[in-house]
Amino acid sequence: MKNFMDDNFLLNTKTSEKLYHDYAAAMPVIDYHCHIDPREIYENRCFENLTQAWLEGDHYKWRLLRANGVSEDFITGGASDREKFQKYAEALPRAISNPLYHWTHLELKRYLDIDTPLSGSTADEIWSLSLDRLSSDRLSVRNIIKSSNVKVIGTTDDPADSLEWHMKLKNDKTFEAVVVPTFRPDRAMNIEKPDFAEYIGKLGEAAGVSIKNIDDVKTALKKRLEFFVELGCRASDHGFDYIPFCRSDGNTAAKAFQNALNGGTVGAEEAKAYKTELMLFIGRELNRHRLVMQLHFGAVRNVNRAMYDRLGADTGYDCVGVPDCGGLIRFLDALEQSGELPKTVLYSLNPNDNAMLCSIAGCFQGTSAAGKIQHGSAWWFNDTLIGMKNQLKTLASISLLGNFIGMTTDSRSFLSYPRHEYFRRILCGIIGKWVDNGEYPNDIEMLGRLVQDISYNNANKYFDFP
């Protein structure tokens, strides 16, 4: 029997152990897609306790607590930080094989030097130890990033954002990690949302453009993208229930925008025409700037209306949907036909889409870059032990695993960087088994380069980070 989460956690062969410890473990981290706040990096936030570090804004953990019947008062409500931590500690032992169980204990080990498993009975001990260790400047946000060997962080930013904190970070020569904005224009796309007209006003103000028609929207987005690029932006990110695509002469999209701007109702087909028009425009601009386009889709948002009305979006009430691949194919093809398809990363929340995404990517690969179209890392509900293994094995079976750009946290927590370790252990575990089964030569130098590329080098080259 192996010890709980020992040095060879998830490494079941000698080849896996060698690949991880000698090649993967020491590689730097590129977290090219996350949701952390650049202001907290600049201000070097210090956390008072583990509830602040772990439970603030983390809907992964909120869902776990709700599944254990915990009152909302102890999740997003007014209970004390100590009480919220206690409820999490009591729920965690029931989360066997949930990635949160592994992540929680990796974070306790790596940042707080705590090996004791967290439970209701150990909560007092771990809370006390963590208070003492969190009080040290060693666990300020900047020192967490430094100790995690993070070289690049790509945050997620709205085009109307001032990027004030990114500007300050760019000019701060005391911080070694590169923090860059990622262009996330979802609110400019969401023409059917009730706050659309209000948002368009904010976008126009940020861009210095009086937005009166759809061409003005394009001008504003173009100007903001150029500003993002000045601050080191290397990618966009887009979140859709499904990838919209509707061929039209442009009049439908233009009329839909005018209707929405005047407070009118926009139909489903009109909305699709508008989103298609803007996404094709943005795709061309990304290609012009040699940026990466990330497409996240397959989520059904805010399915519990009562809780959405109470707590708002991004609070743990989204689920896996069943997207239609037709729009994605037509969208990529339209950009490819004009020679303007940028590097693109495809993420579906539905794990049944793994083979579909790999096969679609294979239709649009080109000579401009190895792995130009990527099947992105297992995302959200899929960044589990099973989900990561399935994504890696499908990618290896249908495409070139050696060109994969690897893991990203997609997280709101500064303590989440051990997810890269988790991924690398899984990767080395899979490859080690293939080698030991005689499915690949036991060429350690070749294998070592492979895992180092997937862990770091491929992403660094793909996004062209400095």
CSV table of C-alpha atoms in Angstrom, one decimal:
chain,number,residue,atom,x,y,z
A,1,MET,CA,0.0,0.0,0.0
A,2,LYS,CA,1.3,3.4,-0.9
A,3,ASN,CA,1.4,6.2,1.6
A,4,PHE,CA,-1.2,9.0,1.1
A,5,MET,CA,0.1,11.5,-1.4
A,6,ASP,CA,3.7,10.7,-1.0
A,7,ASP,CA,6.6,11.8,-3.3
A,8,ASN,CA,5.4,9.4,-5.9
A,9,PHE,CA,1.7,10.3,-5.8
A,10,LEU,CA,0.1,9.2,-9.1
A,11,LEU,CA,3.4,7.8,-10.4
A,12,ASN,CA,3.0,4.1,-10.6
A,13,THR,CA,6.1,3.0,-12.6
A,14,LYS,CA,9.8,3.7,-12.3
A,15,THR,CA,9.7,5.4,-15.7
A,16,SER,CA,6.9,7.7,-14.5
A,17,GLU,CA,8.9,8.6,-11.3
A,18,LYS,CA,12.0,9.5,-13.3
A,19,LEU,CA,10.1,11.5,-15.9
A,20,TYR,CA,8.3,13.5,-13.2
A,21,HIS,CA,11.1,14.1,-10.7
A,22,ASP,CA,14.0,14.5,-13.2
A,23,TYR,CA,12.2,16.4,-16.0
A,24,ALA,CA,8.7,17.8,-15.3
A,25,ALA,CA,8.8,18.9,-11.6
A,26,ALA,CA,11.3,21.7,-12.0
A,27,MET,CA,9.8,23.3,-15.1
A,28,PRO,CA,8.4,26.8,-14.7
A,29,VAL,CA,4.7,27.4,-14.9
A,30,ILE,CA,2.9,29.4,-17.6
A,31,ASP,CA,-0.7,30.0,-16.4
A,32,TYR,CA,-2.0,31.3,-19.6
A,33,HIS,CA,-5.7,31.4,-18.6
A,34,CYS,CA,-7.0,32.3,-15.1
A,35,HIS,CA,-9.3,34.6,-13.3
A,36,ILE,CA,-7.2,36.1,-10.6
A,37,ASP,CA,-7.2,39.8,-9.9
A,38,PRO,CA,-4.2,41.8,-11.2
A,39,ARG,CA,-4.8,44.4,-8.5
A,40,GLU,CA,-4.2,41.8,-5.8
A,41,ILE,CA,-0.9,40.9,-7.5
A,42,TYR,CA,0.2,44.6,-7.6
A,43,GLU,CA,-0.8,45.3,-4.0
A,44,ASN,CA,0.7,42.0,-2.9
A,45,ARG,CA,-2.3,40.9,-0.9
A,46,CYS,CA,-1.7,38.9,2.3
A,47,PHE,CA,-4.4,36.5,3.4
A,48,GLU,CA,-5.6,36.5,7.0
A,49,ASN,CA,-6.8,32.9,7.0
A,50,LEU,CA,-7.5,29.9,4.8
A,51,THR,CA,-11.1,30.9,4.2
A,52,GLN,CA,-9.9,34.0,2.5
A,53,ALA,CA,-7.2,32.1,0.6
A,54,TRP,CA,-9.5,29.1,-0.3
A,55,LEU,CA,-13.2,29.8,-0.2
A,56,GLU,CA,-13.5,33.4,-1.5
A,57,GLY,CA,-15.1,33.2,-4.9
A,58,ASP,CA,-14.3,29.5,-5.4
A,59,HIS,CA,-17.5,28.0,-6.8
A,60,TYR,CA,-15.8,24.6,-7.0
A,61,LYS,CA,-15.7,24.5,-3.2
A,62,TRP,CA,-19.1,26.1,-2.9
A,63,ARG,CA,-20.7,23.3,-4.9
A,64,LEU,CA,-19.0,20.7,-2.7
A,65,LEU,CA,-20.4,22.3,0.4
A,66,ARG,CA,-23.9,22.5,-1.1
A,67,ALA,CA,-23.7,18.8,-2.0
A,68,ASN,CA,-23.1,18.2,1.7
A,69,GLY,CA,-26.2,20.0,2.7
A,70,VAL,CA,-24.4,23.0,4.1
A,71,SER,CA,-26.5,26.2,4.6
A,72,GLU,CA,-25.7,29.1,2.3
A,73,ASP,CA,-24.9,31.2,5.3
A,74,PHE,CA,-21.7,29.1,5.7
A,75,ILE,CA,-20.8,29.4,2.0
A,76,THR,CA,-21.5,32.9,0.6
A,77,GLY,CA,-23.4,34.2,3.7
A,78,GLY,CA,-22.6,36.0,6.9
A,79,ALA,CA,-21.0,33.2,8.9
A,80,SER,CA,-17.5,33.8,10.2
A,81,ASP,CA,-14.4,32.7,8.3
A,82,ARG,CA,-13.7,30.2,11.0
A,83,GLU,CA,-17.2,28.7,10.7
A,84,LYS,CA,-17.0,28.5,6.9
A,85,PHE,CA,-13.6,26.7,7.2
A,86,GLN,CA,-15.1,24.2,9.6
A,87,LYS,CA,-17.9,23.3,7.2
A,88,TYR,CA,-15.4,22.8,4.4
A,89,ALA,CA,-13.2,20.6,6.7
A,90,GLU,CA,-16.2,18.5,7.7
A,91,ALA,CA,-17.3,18.0,4.1
A,92,LEU,CA,-13.8,17.2,2.6
A,93,PRO,CA,-13.4,13.6,3.8
A,94,ARG,CA,-16.5,12.7,1.9
A,95,ALA,CA,-14.9,14.0,-1.3
A,96,ILE,CA,-12.9,10.8,-2.1
A,97,SER,CA,-11.5,11.0,-5.6
A,98,ASN,CA,-12.7,14.5,-6.1
A,99,PRO,CA,-9.8,16.7,-7.4
A,100,LEU,CA,-10.6,19.2,-4.5
A,101,TYR,CA,-9.4,16.5,-2.1
A,102,HIS,CA,-6.1,16.2,-3.8
A,103,TRP,CA,-5.7,19.9,-4.6
A,104,THR,CA,-6.5,20.9,-1.0
A,105,HIS,CA,-3.8,18.6,0.4
A,106,LEU,CA,-1.2,19.6,-2.2
A,107,GLU,CA,-1.8,23.2,-1.3
A,108,LEU,CA,-1.5,22.4,2.5
A,109,LYS,CA,1.8,20.5,1.7
A,110,ARG,CA,3.4,23.0,-0.7
A,111,TYR,CA,2.5,26.3,0.9
A,112,LEU,CA,1.9,25.5,4.6
A,113,ASP,CA,4.1,22.5,5.2
A,114,ILE,CA,1.1,20.6,6.6
A,115,ASP,CA,0.8,16.9,6.0
A,116,THR,CA,-2.2,16.2,8.3
A,117,PRO,CA,-5.3,15.3,6.3
A,118,LEU,CA,-8.0,17.9,6.7
A,119,SER,CA,-11.2,16.8,8.4
A,120,GLY,CA,-13.7,18.2,11.0
A,121,SER,CA,-11.5,16.8,13.8
A,122,THR,CA,-8.2,18.2,12.5
A,123,ALA,CA,-9.7,21.6,11.5
A,124,ASP,CA,-8.6,23.4,14.8
A,125,GLU,CA,-5.0,22.2,14.4
A,126,ILE,CA,-4.8,23.1,10.7
A,127,TRP,CA,-6.5,26.5,11.2
A,128,SER,CA,-4.1,27.4,14.0
A,129,LEU,CA,-1.0,26.3,12.0
A,130,SER,CA,-2.2,28.1,8.9
A,131,LEU,CA,-2.9,31.4,10.8
A,132,ASP,CA,0.7,31.4,12.0
A,133,ARG,CA,2.1,30.6,8.6
A,134,LEU,CA,-0.1,32.9,6.6
A,135,SER,CA,1.0,35.8,8.8
A,136,SER,CA,4.4,35.4,7.3
A,137,ASP,CA,5.2,37.5,4.3
A,138,ARG,CA,6.4,34.3,2.6
A,139,LEU,CA,2.7,33.7,1.7
A,140,SER,CA,1.9,37.1,0.3
A,141,VAL,CA,0.5,36.9,-3.3
A,142,ARG,CA,3.8,37.8,-4.9
A,143,ASN,CA,5.7,35.3,-2.9
A,144,ILE,CA,3.2,32.6,-3.6
A,145,ILE,CA,3.7,33.2,-7.3
A,146,LYS,CA,7.5,33.3,-7.0
A,147,SER,CA,7.7,30.1,-4.9
A,148,SER,CA,5.4,28.4,-7.4
A,149,ASN,CA,8.0,29.1,-10.2
A,150,VAL,CA,5.3,31.0,-12.2
A,151,LYS,CA,6.8,32.9,-15.1
A,152,VAL,CA,3.7,34.1,-16.9
A,153,ILE,CA,0.1,34.8,-15.8
A,154,GLY,CA,-2.7,35.6,-18.3
A,155,THR,CA,-5.6,37.2,-16.5
A,156,THR,CA,-9.1,37.6,-18.0
A,157,ASP,CA,-10.1,41.1,-18.7
A,158,ASP,CA,-13.0,43.0,-20.2
A,159,PRO,CA,-12.3,45.3,-23.2
A,160,ALA,CA,-13.9,48.2,-21.2
A,161,ASP,CA,-11.5,47.7,-18.3
A,162,SER,CA,-9.0,50.5,-17.8
A,163,LEU,CA,-6.2,47.9,-17.2
A,164,GLU,CA,-4.9,50.2,-14.5
A,165,TRP,CA,-3.3,47.4,-12.6
A,166,HIS,CA,-1.7,45.8,-15.6
A,167,MET,CA,-0.1,49.1,-16.4
A,168,LYS,CA,1.3,49.4,-12.9
A,169,LEU,CA,2.6,45.8,-13.0
A,170,LYS,CA,4.3,46.4,-16.3
A,171,ASN,CA,6.2,49.3,-14.9
A,172,ASP,CA,7.0,47.5,-11.6
A,173,LYS,CA,10.6,46.2,-12.1
A,174,THR,CA,10.6,44.6,-8.6
A,175,PHE,CA,8.3,41.7,-9.7
A,176,GLU,CA,9.8,39.1,-12.0
A,177,ALA,CA,6.7,37.3,-13.2
A,178,VAL,CA,5.0,38.6,-16.4
A,179,VAL,CA,1.3,39.4,-15.9
A,180,VAL,CA,-0.6,40.1,-19.2
A,181,PRO,CA,-4.2,40.8,-19.9
A,182,THR,CA,-6.4,38.5,-22.0
A,183,PHE,CA,-9.1,40.1,-24.2
A,184,ARG,CA,-12.6,38.8,-23.1
A,185,PRO,CA,-15.3,40.6,-25.2
A,186,ASP,CA,-18.2,38.5,-24.1
A,187,ARG,CA,-20.3,41.4,-22.8
A,188,ALA,CA,-20.0,43.1,-26.2
A,189,MET,CA,-21.4,39.8,-27.8
A,190,ASN,CA,-24.3,39.3,-25.4
A,191,ILE,CA,-26.8,41.4,-27.4
A,192,GLU,CA,-29.7,39.5,-25.8
A,193,LYS,CA,-28.7,40.5,-22.2
A,194,PRO,CA,-30.7,43.3,-20.5
A,195,ASP,CA,-27.6,45.3,-19.6
A,196,PHE,CA,-26.2,45.2,-23.2
A,197,ALA,CA,-27.0,48.9,-24.1
A,198,GLU,CA,-25.5,50.1,-20.8
A,199,TYR,CA,-22.3,48.1,-21.4
A,200,ILE,CA,-21.9,49.4,-25.0
A,201,GLY,CA,-21.9,52.9,-23.5
A,202,LYS,CA,-19.0,51.8,-21.2
A,203,LEU,CA,-17.1,50.3,-24.1
A,204,GLY,CA,-17.5,53.4,-26.1
A,205,GLU,CA,-16.2,55.6,-23.3
A,206,ALA,CA,-13.2,53.3,-22.7
A,207,ALA,CA,-12.3,53.4,-26.4
A,208,GLY,CA,-13.1,57.1,-27.0
A,209,VAL,CA,-15.7,56.1,-29.6
A,210,SER,CA,-19.3,57.3,-29.8
A,211,ILE,CA,-21.0,54.0,-30.6
A,212,LYS,CA,-24.1,54.4,-32.7
A,213,ASN,CA,-23.9,51.3,-35.0
A,214,ILE,CA,-22.2,48.0,-35.4
A,215,ASP,CA,-19.2,49.5,-37.2
A,216,ASP,CA,-18.6,51.7,-34.2
A,217,VAL,CA,-18.6,48.6,-32.0
A,218,LYS,CA,-15.9,47.1,-34.3
A,219,THR,CA,-13.9,50.3,-34.1
A,220,ALA,CA,-14.1,50.4,-30.3
A,221,LEU,CA,-13.1,46.7,-30.0
A,222,LYS,CA,-10.2,47.2,-32.4
A,223,LYS,CA,-8.9,50.2,-30.4
A,224,ARG,CA,-9.2,48.3,-27.1
A,225,LEU,CA,-7.5,45.2,-28.5
A,226,GLU,CA,-4.6,47.4,-29.7
A,227,PHE,CA,-4.3,48.8,-26.1
A,228,PHE,CA,-4.3,45.3,-24.7
A,229,VAL,CA,-1.5,44.3,-27.1
A,230,GLU,CA,0.5,47.3,-25.9
A,231,LEU,CA,0.3,45.8,-22.4
A,232,GLY,CA,1.5,42.3,-23.5
A,233,CYS,CA,-1.8,40.6,-24.4
A,234,ARG,CA,-1.2,37.4,-26.3
A,235,ALA,CA,-4.7,35.9,-26.5
A,236,SER,CA,-8.4,36.5,-26.4
A,237,ASP,CA,-10.9,34.3,-24.6
A,238,HIS,CA,-14.6,33.7,-25.4
A,239,GLY,CA,-17.3,32.0,-23.5
A,240,PHE,CA,-20.3,30.6,-25.3
A,241,ASP,CA,-23.1,28.1,-24.6
A,242,TYR,CA,-22.5,27.2,-28.3
A,243,ILE,CA,-20.4,28.7,-31.1
A,244,PRO,CA,-22.7,30.9,-33.1
A,245,PHE,CA,-22.6,31.0,-36.8
A,246,CYS,CA,-25.1,32.5,-39.2
A,247,ARG,CA,-24.4,33.6,-42.8
A,248,SER,CA,-26.0,37.0,-43.5
A,249,ASP,CA,-25.4,40.0,-45.6
A,250,GLY,CA,-24.6,42.1,-42.5
A,251,ASN,CA,-27.9,43.9,-42.5
A,252,THR,CA,-29.5,41.5,-40.0
A,253,ALA,CA,-26.6,42.0,-37.5
A,254,ALA,CA,-26.7,45.8,-38.0
A,255,LYS,CA,-30.5,45.9,-37.4
A,256,ALA,CA,-30.2,43.7,-34.4
A,257,PHE,CA,-27.6,46.0,-32.9
A,258,GLN,CA,-29.8,49.1,-33.4
A,259,ASN,CA,-32.8,47.3,-31.9
A,260,ALA,CA,-30.8,46.3,-28.8
A,261,LEU,CA,-29.3,49.7,-28.4
A,262,ASN,CA,-32.8,51.2,-28.4
A,263,GLY,CA,-33.9,48.8,-25.7
A,264,GLY,CA,-35.8,46.4,-28.0
A,265,THR,CA,-36.0,42.6,-27.9
A,266,VAL,CA,-33.6,40.7,-30.1
A,267,GLY,CA,-34.6,37.3,-31.5
A,268,ALA,CA,-32.4,34.2,-31.4
A,269,GLU,CA,-31.5,34.3,-35.1
A,270,GLU,CA,-30.8,38.0,-35.0
A,271,ALA,CA,-28.5,37.5,-32.0
A,272,LYS,CA,-26.7,34.7,-33.8
A,273,ALA,CA,-26.1,37.0,-36.9
A,274,TYR,CA,-24.7,39.8,-34.7
A,275,LYS,CA,-22.4,37.4,-32.8
A,276,THR,CA,-21.2,35.8,-36.0
A,277,GLU,CA,-20.4,39.2,-37.5
A,278,LEU,CA,-18.4,40.3,-34.5
A,279,MET,CA,-16.6,37.0,-33.9
A,280,LEU,CA,-15.4,37.0,-37.5
A,281,PHE,CA,-14.2,40.5,-37.1
A,282,ILE,CA,-12.3,39.7,-33.9
A,283,GLY,CA,-10.9,36.5,-35.4
A,284,ARG,CA,-9.4,38.6,-38.2
A,285,GLU,CA,-8.0,41.2,-35.8
A,286,LEU,CA,-6.4,38.4,-33.7
A,287,ASN,CA,-4.8,37.0,-36.7
A,288,ARG,CA,-3.5,40.4,-37.7
A,289,HIS,CA,-1.8,40.8,-34.3
A,290,ARG,CA,-0.7,37.1,-34.3
A,291,LEU,CA,-2.6,36.4,-31.1
A,292,VAL,CA,-4.3,33.2,-29.9
A,293,MET,CA,-8.1,32.8,-29.8
A,294,GLN,CA,-9.5,30.7,-27.0
A,295,LEU,CA,-13.0,29.3,-27.4
A,296,HIS,CA,-14.8,28.0,-24.3
A,297,PHE,CA,-18.2,26.5,-24.9
A,298,GLY,CA,-20.6,23.8,-23.8
A,299,ALA,CA,-21.7,25.4,-20.5
A,300,VAL,CA,-25.3,26.1,-19.6
A,301,ARG,CA,-25.2,29.1,-17.3
A,302,ASN,CA,-27.3,30.0,-14.3
A,303,VAL,CA,-29.7,27.0,-14.4
A,304,ASN,CA,-31.0,27.6,-10.9
A,305,ARG,CA,-32.9,30.8,-11.5
A,306,ALA,CA,-33.8,31.4,-7.8
A,307,MET,CA,-30.2,31.2,-6.7
A,308,TYR,CA,-29.0,33.3,-9.7
A,309,ASP,CA,-31.5,36.0,-8.6
A,310,ARG,CA,-30.1,35.8,-5.1
A,311,LEU,CA,-26.3,35.5,-5.7
A,312,GLY,CA,-25.7,36.4,-9.3
A,313,ALA,CA,-23.5,34.8,-11.9
A,314,ASP,CA,-20.3,32.6,-11.3
A,315,THR,CA,-21.6,31.3,-8.0
A,316,GLY,CA,-21.7,27.6,-8.8
A,317,TYR,CA,-25.0,27.1,-10.7
A,318,ASP,CA,-23.7,26.3,-14.2
A,319,CYS,CA,-23.7,22.8,-15.7
A,320,VAL,CA,-22.5,20.7,-18.7
A,321,GLY,CA,-24.5,21.2,-21.9
A,322,VAL,CA,-24.6,19.5,-25.2
A,323,PRO,CA,-23.2,21.9,-27.8
A,324,ASP,CA,-23.6,21.7,-31.6
A,325,CYS,CA,-20.3,21.4,-33.4
A,326,GLY,CA,-21.7,22.8,-36.7
A,327,GLY,CA,-21.3,26.4,-35.8
A,328,LEU,CA,-17.7,25.9,-34.6
A,329,ILE,CA,-16.8,24.1,-37.9
A,330,ARG,CA,-18.4,26.8,-40.1
A,331,PHE,CA,-16.8,29.6,-38.0
A,332,LEU,CA,-13.3,28.1,-38.3
A,333,ASP,CA,-13.8,27.4,-42.0
A,334,ALA,CA,-14.9,31.0,-42.8
A,335,LEU,CA,-11.7,32.4,-41.3
A,336,GLU,CA,-9.6,29.7,-42.9
A,337,GLN,CA,-11.1,30.4,-46.4
A,338,SER,CA,-9.9,34.0,-46.2
A,339,GLY,CA,-6.5,32.9,-44.7
A,340,GLU,CA,-7.3,34.7,-41.4
A,341,LEU,CA,-7.7,31.9,-38.9
A,342,PRO,CA,-5.5,32.6,-35.9
A,343,LYS,CA,-4.0,30.1,-33.6
A,344,THR,CA,-7.0,28.7,-31.7
A,345,VAL,CA,-7.6,26.7,-28.5
A,346,LEU,CA,-10.8,24.7,-28.3
A,347,TYR,CA,-12.4,23.8,-24.9
A,348,SER,CA,-15.7,22.1,-24.5
A,349,LEU,CA,-17.2,21.6,-21.1
A,350,ASN,CA,-18.7,18.3,-22.3
A,351,PRO,CA,-16.2,15.4,-21.9
A,352,ASN,CA,-18.0,13.6,-24.7
A,353,ASP,CA,-16.6,16.2,-27.1
A,354,ASN,CA,-12.9,15.2,-26.7
A,355,ALA,CA,-12.7,13.2,-29.9
A,356,MET,CA,-14.8,15.7,-31.8
A,357,LEU,CA,-12.5,18.6,-30.8
A,358,CYS,CA,-9.4,16.7,-31.7
A,359,SER,CA,-10.8,15.7,-35.1
A,360,ILE,CA,-12.0,19.2,-35.8
A,361,ALA,CA,-8.6,20.6,-34.9
A,362,GLY,CA,-7.0,18.2,-37.3
A,363,CYS,CA,-9.0,19.7,-40.2
A,364,PHE,CA,-7.5,23.2,-39.7
A,365,GLN,CA,-3.9,22.6,-38.8
A,366,GLY,CA,-1.4,24.6,-40.9
A,367,THR,CA,2.2,25.1,-41.6
A,368,SER,CA,2.4,28.4,-39.7
A,369,ALA,CA,2.8,26.7,-36.3
A,370,ALA,CA,3.0,23.1,-34.9
A,371,GLY,CA,-0.3,22.4,-33.3
A,372,LYS,CA,-1.9,25.6,-34.6
A,373,ILE,CA,-5.3,24.4,-33.5
A,374,GLN,CA,-5.2,23.0,-30.0
A,375,HIS,CA,-7.6,20.8,-28.0
A,376,GLY,CA,-7.4,22.7,-24.7
A,377,SER,CA,-6.7,21.2,-21.3
A,378,ALA,CA,-9.5,19.4,-19.5
A,379,TRP,CA,-11.7,22.3,-18.4
A,380,TRP,CA,-13.8,23.1,-15.3
A,381,PHE,CA,-15.8,20.0,-14.5
A,382,ASN,CA,-13.2,17.9,-16.4
A,383,ASP,CA,-10.0,18.9,-14.7
A,384,THR,CA,-10.3,15.8,-12.6
A,385,LEU,CA,-8.0,12.7,-12.5
A,386,ILE,CA,-10.4,10.9,-14.9
A,387,GLY,CA,-11.0,14.0,-17.0
A,388,MET,CA,-7.4,14.8,-17.5
A,389,LYS,CA,-6.5,11.2,-18.3
A,390,ASN,CA,-9.3,11.0,-20.9
A,391,GLN,CA,-8.3,14.3,-22.5
A,392,LEU,CA,-4.6,13.3,-22.7
A,393,LYS,CA,-5.3,9.9,-24.1
A,394,THR,CA,-7.8,11.1,-26.7
A,395,LEU,CA,-5.4,13.8,-27.8
A,396,ALA,CA,-2.6,11.3,-28.1
A,397,SER,CA,-4.7,8.9,-30.0
A,398,ILE,CA,-6.0,11.3,-32.6
A,399,SER,CA,-3.4,14.1,-32.8
A,400,LEU,CA,0.2,14.8,-31.5
A,401,LEU,CA,0.4,14.8,-27.7
A,402,GLY,CA,4.0,16.2,-28.0
A,403,ASN,CA,2.6,19.5,-29.3
A,404,PHE,CA,0.1,20.0,-26.5
A,405,ILE,CA,0.3,23.4,-24.7
A,406,GLY,CA,-0.5,21.7,-21.4
A,407,MET,CA,-2.3,22.8,-18.2
A,408,THR,CA,-3.7,26.0,-17.0
A,409,THR,CA,-5.5,26.7,-13.7
A,410,ASP,CA,-8.6,28.6,-14.9
A,411,SER,CA,-8.7,29.6,-11.3
A,412,ARG,CA,-9.6,32.5,-9.0
A,413,SER,CA,-7.2,31.3,-6.3
A,414,PHE,CA,-3.6,32.2,-5.8
A,415,LEU,CA,-3.0,28.8,-4.1
A,416,SER,CA,-4.1,26.9,-7.2
A,417,TYR,CA,-0.7,26.5,-8.9
A,418,PRO,CA,-0.2,22.9,-7.6
A,419,ARG,CA,-2.8,22.0,-10.2
A,420,HIS,CA,0.1,22.2,-12.6
A,421,GLU,CA,1.9,19.6,-10.5
A,422,TYR,CA,-1.2,17.5,-10.4
A,423,PHE,CA,-1.4,17.6,-14.2
A,424,ARG,CA,2.3,16.8,-14.7
A,425,ARG,CA,2.1,13.8,-12.4
A,426,ILE,CA,-0.9,12.5,-14.4
A,427,LEU,CA,1.0,13.1,-17.6
A,428,CYS,CA,4.1,11.3,-16.5
A,429,GLY,CA,2.0,8.5,-15.0
A,430,ILE,CA,0.3,7.9,-18.4
A,431,ILE,CA,3.5,8.1,-20.5
A,432,GLY,CA,5.4,5.9,-18.0
A,433,LYS,CA,2.8,3.1,-18.4
A,434,TRP,CA,3.0,3.3,-22.2
A,435,VAL,CA,6.7,2.9,-22.0
A,436,ASP,CA,6.6,0.1,-19.5
A,437,ASN,CA,4.0,-1.7,-21.7
A,438,GLY,CA,6.4,-1.5,-24.7
A,439,GLU,CA,4.3,1.0,-26.6
A,440,TYR,CA,7.1,3.5,-26.8
A,441,PRO,CA,10.9,3.2,-26.6
A,442,ASN,CA,12.5,3.7,-23.2
A,443,ASP,CA,14.4,6.7,-24.5
A,444,ILE,CA,14.6,8.8,-21.4
A,445,GLU,CA,16.1,11.8,-23.1
A,446,MET,CA,13.4,11.9,-25.8
A,447,LEU,CA,10.7,11.3,-23.2
A,448,GLY,CA,12.1,14.0,-20.9
A,449,ARG,CA,12.0,16.6,-23.7
A,450,LEU,CA,8.5,15.5,-24.4
A,451,VAL,CA,7.2,16.1,-20.9
A,452,GLN,CA,9.1,19.3,-20.5
A,453,ASP,CA,7.6,20.6,-23.8
A,454,ILE,CA,4.1,19.8,-22.6
A,455,SER,CA,4.7,21.2,-19.2
A,456,TYR,CA,6.2,24.5,-20.3
A,457,ASN,CA,8.0,24.9,-23.6
A,458,ASN,CA,5.1,24.4,-25.9
A,459,ALA,CA,2.9,27.0,-24.2
A,460,ASN,CA,5.8,29.5,-24.1
A,461,LYS,CA,6.3,29.2,-27.8
A,462,TYR,CA,2.7,29.0,-28.8
A,463,PHE,CA,1.7,32.2,-27.1
A,464,ASP,CA,5.0,33.8,-27.9
A,465,PHE,CA,5.6,35.1,-24.4
A,466,PRO,CA,8.7,37.2,-23.7
